[in-house]
Short mmCIF file of C-alpha atoms in Angstrom, two decimals:
data_model
loop_
_atom_site.label_atom_id
_atom_site.label_comp_id
_atom_site.label_asym_id
_atom_site.label_seq_id
_atom_site.Cartn_x
_atom_site.Cartn_y
_atom_site.Cartn_z
CA MET P 1 126.33 96.86 45.43
CA LEU P 2 124.32 93.83 46.35
CA ILE P 3 127.25 91.42 46.54
CA ALA P 4 129.00 93.86 48.98
CA LEU P 5 125.90 94.06 51.18
CA LEU P 6 125.80 90.16 50.97
CA LEU P 7 129.53 89.81 51.87
CA GLN P 8 129.08 92.23 54.78
CA ASN P 9 126.04 90.67 56.17
CA THR P 10 127.03 86.97 55.69
CA ILE P 11 130.79 86.25 55.53
CA LEU P 12 132.22 89.30 57.37
CA SER P 13 129.70 88.96 60.21
CA TYR P 14 131.54 85.95 61.47
CA ILE P 15 134.98 87.29 60.99
CA ARG P 16 135.55 88.75 64.42
CA ILE P 17 138.63 90.07 66.18
CA VAL P 18 138.04 91.17 70.02
CA ASN P 19 134.16 90.76 69.17
CA VAL P 20 134.61 93.62 66.36
CA GLU P 21 133.53 92.85 62.84
CA PRO P 22 135.17 94.81 60.00
CA PHE P 23 132.80 97.15 58.05
CA PHE P 24 133.94 98.04 54.37
CA LEU P 25 130.79 99.49 53.13
CA PRO P 26 132.16 103.23 53.23
CA GLY P 27 135.19 101.91 51.27
CA VAL P 28 132.69 100.74 48.60
CA CYS P 29 131.26 104.39 48.21
CA VAL P 30 134.76 105.82 48.22
CA ALA P 31 135.87 103.26 45.49
CA VAL P 32 132.85 104.50 43.24
CA GLY P 33 133.22 108.05 43.93
CA ILE P 34 136.87 107.90 43.06
CA LEU P 35 136.57 105.76 40.11
CA GLU P 36 133.12 107.20 38.67
CA GLY P 37 133.31 110.74 39.73
CA GLY P 38 131.39 112.81 42.51
CA SER P 39 127.97 112.96 40.84
CA PHE P 40 127.74 109.19 40.21
CA GLY P 41 129.31 108.47 43.48
CA GLY P 42 126.82 110.47 45.17
CA TYR P 43 123.88 108.90 43.54
CA PHE P 44 125.47 105.31 43.71
CA SER P 45 126.07 106.03 47.61
CA LEU P 46 122.57 107.15 48.15
CA VAL P 47 120.79 103.91 46.85
CA PHE P 48 123.77 101.88 48.55
CA GLY P 49 123.00 103.78 51.79
CA ILE P 50 119.15 103.19 51.52
CA LEU P 51 119.76 99.28 51.02
CA ALA P 52 122.38 99.38 53.68
CA ASP P 53 119.96 100.87 56.24
CA MET P 54 117.33 98.24 55.20
CA GLN P 55 119.89 95.49 55.97
CA PHE P 56 120.83 96.91 59.46
CA SER P 57 117.98 97.12 61.56
CA GLU P 58 119.46 99.55 64.31
CA ASN P 59 119.76 102.16 61.59
CA THR P 60 116.99 104.32 60.27
CA VAL P 61 118.73 106.85 57.92
CA LEU P 62 122.25 106.93 58.98
CA PHE P 63 123.93 105.32 55.91
CA THR P 64 121.33 107.07 53.89
CA MET P 65 122.50 110.46 55.13
CA LEU P 66 126.36 109.54 55.46
CA PHE P 67 127.19 107.42 52.21
CA PRO P 68 126.18 109.96 49.61
CA PHE P 69 128.34 112.50 51.44
CA VAL P 70 131.11 110.23 51.49
CA GLY P 71 130.88 109.11 47.80
CA PHE P 72 130.37 112.57 46.38
CA MET P 73 133.38 113.85 48.60
CA SER P 74 135.71 111.28 47.48
CA GLY P 75 134.84 111.85 43.83
CA PHE P 76 135.18 115.65 44.25
CA LEU P 77 138.55 115.04 45.91
CA ALA P 78 139.69 112.77 43.13
CA GLU P 79 138.65 115.36 40.65
CA PHE P 80 140.45 118.01 41.78
CA TYR P 81 142.89 117.33 44.45
CA ILE P 82 144.19 113.90 44.75
CA ASN P 83 145.10 111.04 42.20
CA ARG P 84 143.00 107.88 41.77
CA LYS P 85 145.88 105.62 42.85
CA PHE P 86 145.84 102.66 45.66
CA LEU P 87 147.31 104.88 48.42
CA SER P 88 144.87 107.74 47.98
CA TYR P 89 142.02 105.14 48.06
CA ASN P 90 143.09 103.55 51.21
CA VAL P 91 143.57 107.01 52.97
CA LEU P 92 140.01 108.12 51.87
CA ALA P 93 138.48 104.70 52.76
CA PHE P 94 140.03 104.68 56.24
CA LEU P 95 138.67 108.26 56.60
CA ALA P 96 135.29 107.17 55.74
CA VAL P 97 135.18 104.15 58.07
CA LEU P 98 136.51 106.37 60.72
CA LEU P 99 133.78 108.85 60.03
CA THR P 100 131.18 106.33 59.93
CA SER P 101 132.50 104.64 63.25
CA ILE P 102 132.24 108.05 65.01
CA VAL P 103 129.08 108.63 63.97
CA GLN P 104 127.91 105.48 65.19
CA MET P 105 129.65 106.06 68.20
CA PHE P 106 128.24 109.32 69.12
CA LYS P 107 124.60 107.69 68.49
CA ALA P 108 125.34 104.98 71.06
CA THR P 109 126.67 107.31 73.31
CA LEU P 110 123.95 109.83 73.16
CA PHE P 111 120.85 107.72 72.62
CA TYR P 112 121.60 104.44 74.36
CA GLY P 113 123.86 105.38 77.14
CA ALA P 114 126.91 103.51 76.22
CA THR P 115 130.19 104.75 78.03
CA PHE P 116 132.43 106.76 75.60
CA SER P 117 135.66 104.75 76.28
CA ASN P 118 134.12 101.39 75.48
CA VAL P 119 132.50 102.66 72.35
CA ALA P 120 135.70 104.73 71.28
CA THR P 121 137.65 101.38 71.64
CA ILE P 122 135.37 99.61 69.34
CA ALA P 123 135.16 102.35 66.83
CA ILE P 124 139.20 102.43 66.45
CA LEU P 125 139.29 98.60 66.36
CA GLN P 126 136.63 98.44 63.75
CA THR P 127 138.35 101.19 61.40
CA PHE P 128 141.62 99.28 61.62
CA TRP P 129 140.23 95.88 61.06
CA SER P 130 138.45 97.28 58.14
CA ILE P 131 141.63 98.28 56.10
CA PRO P 132 142.41 94.96 54.91
CA PHE P 133 138.92 94.34 53.24
CA ASN P 134 138.92 98.01 51.69
CA MET P 135 142.24 96.95 49.94
CA LEU P 136 140.86 93.99 48.42
CA PHE P 137 137.75 95.76 47.35
CA TYR P 138 139.75 98.58 45.57
CA PHE P 139 141.13 96.05 43.18
CA CYS P 140 137.71 94.50 42.60
CA ALA P 141 136.40 97.71 41.85
CA LEU P 142 139.14 98.89 39.70
CA ARG P 143 138.97 95.53 37.62
CA LEU P 144 134.99 96.07 37.06
CA ASN P 145 135.66 99.76 36.16
CA LYS P 146 138.15 98.48 33.62
CA ILE P 147 135.83 95.69 32.27
CA MET P 148 132.65 98.00 32.40
CA GLY P 149 134.23 101.28 31.54
CA PRO P 150 133.02 104.42 33.22
CA ALA P 151 129.59 104.77 34.14
CA TYR P 152 128.61 107.82 32.07
CA GLY P 153 131.01 107.58 29.11
CA ARG P 154 134.02 109.50 30.20
CA LYS P 155 137.23 108.43 28.52
CA ASP P 156 139.64 110.71 30.24
CA ARG P 157 140.41 108.09 33.23
#
């Protein structure tokens, strides 16, 4: 969790394309939700969202409210509707980053007076620029899950 925040704020803040940074933190919540289940994904994402809001000064409770939803829903979907494979993770991570970008987009449009077309372009670029980093994080999370085992002792995965 802390390593992901450190990577987001130090290394990835310098990797920009068209002045847009990648944002892979929702992908972390999706990976934990898929691999560990909805309950643990929600709890982990709540703590992760609090720490992310503390790192980004422009947000007050945005990630604290959004990340637990993402973590729980990805675990719920993995438990009942989708498999826990690479393609499913990528689709859910893409949707999670897109949802986060849309929420940030509406916040900038409503409260800060930004134009919709400029903010929508940035949101779309950020979502697509985050895909490679989400792919890399899936393999890191999968390896950690195999090394450490499930968080709450389930052996059926």
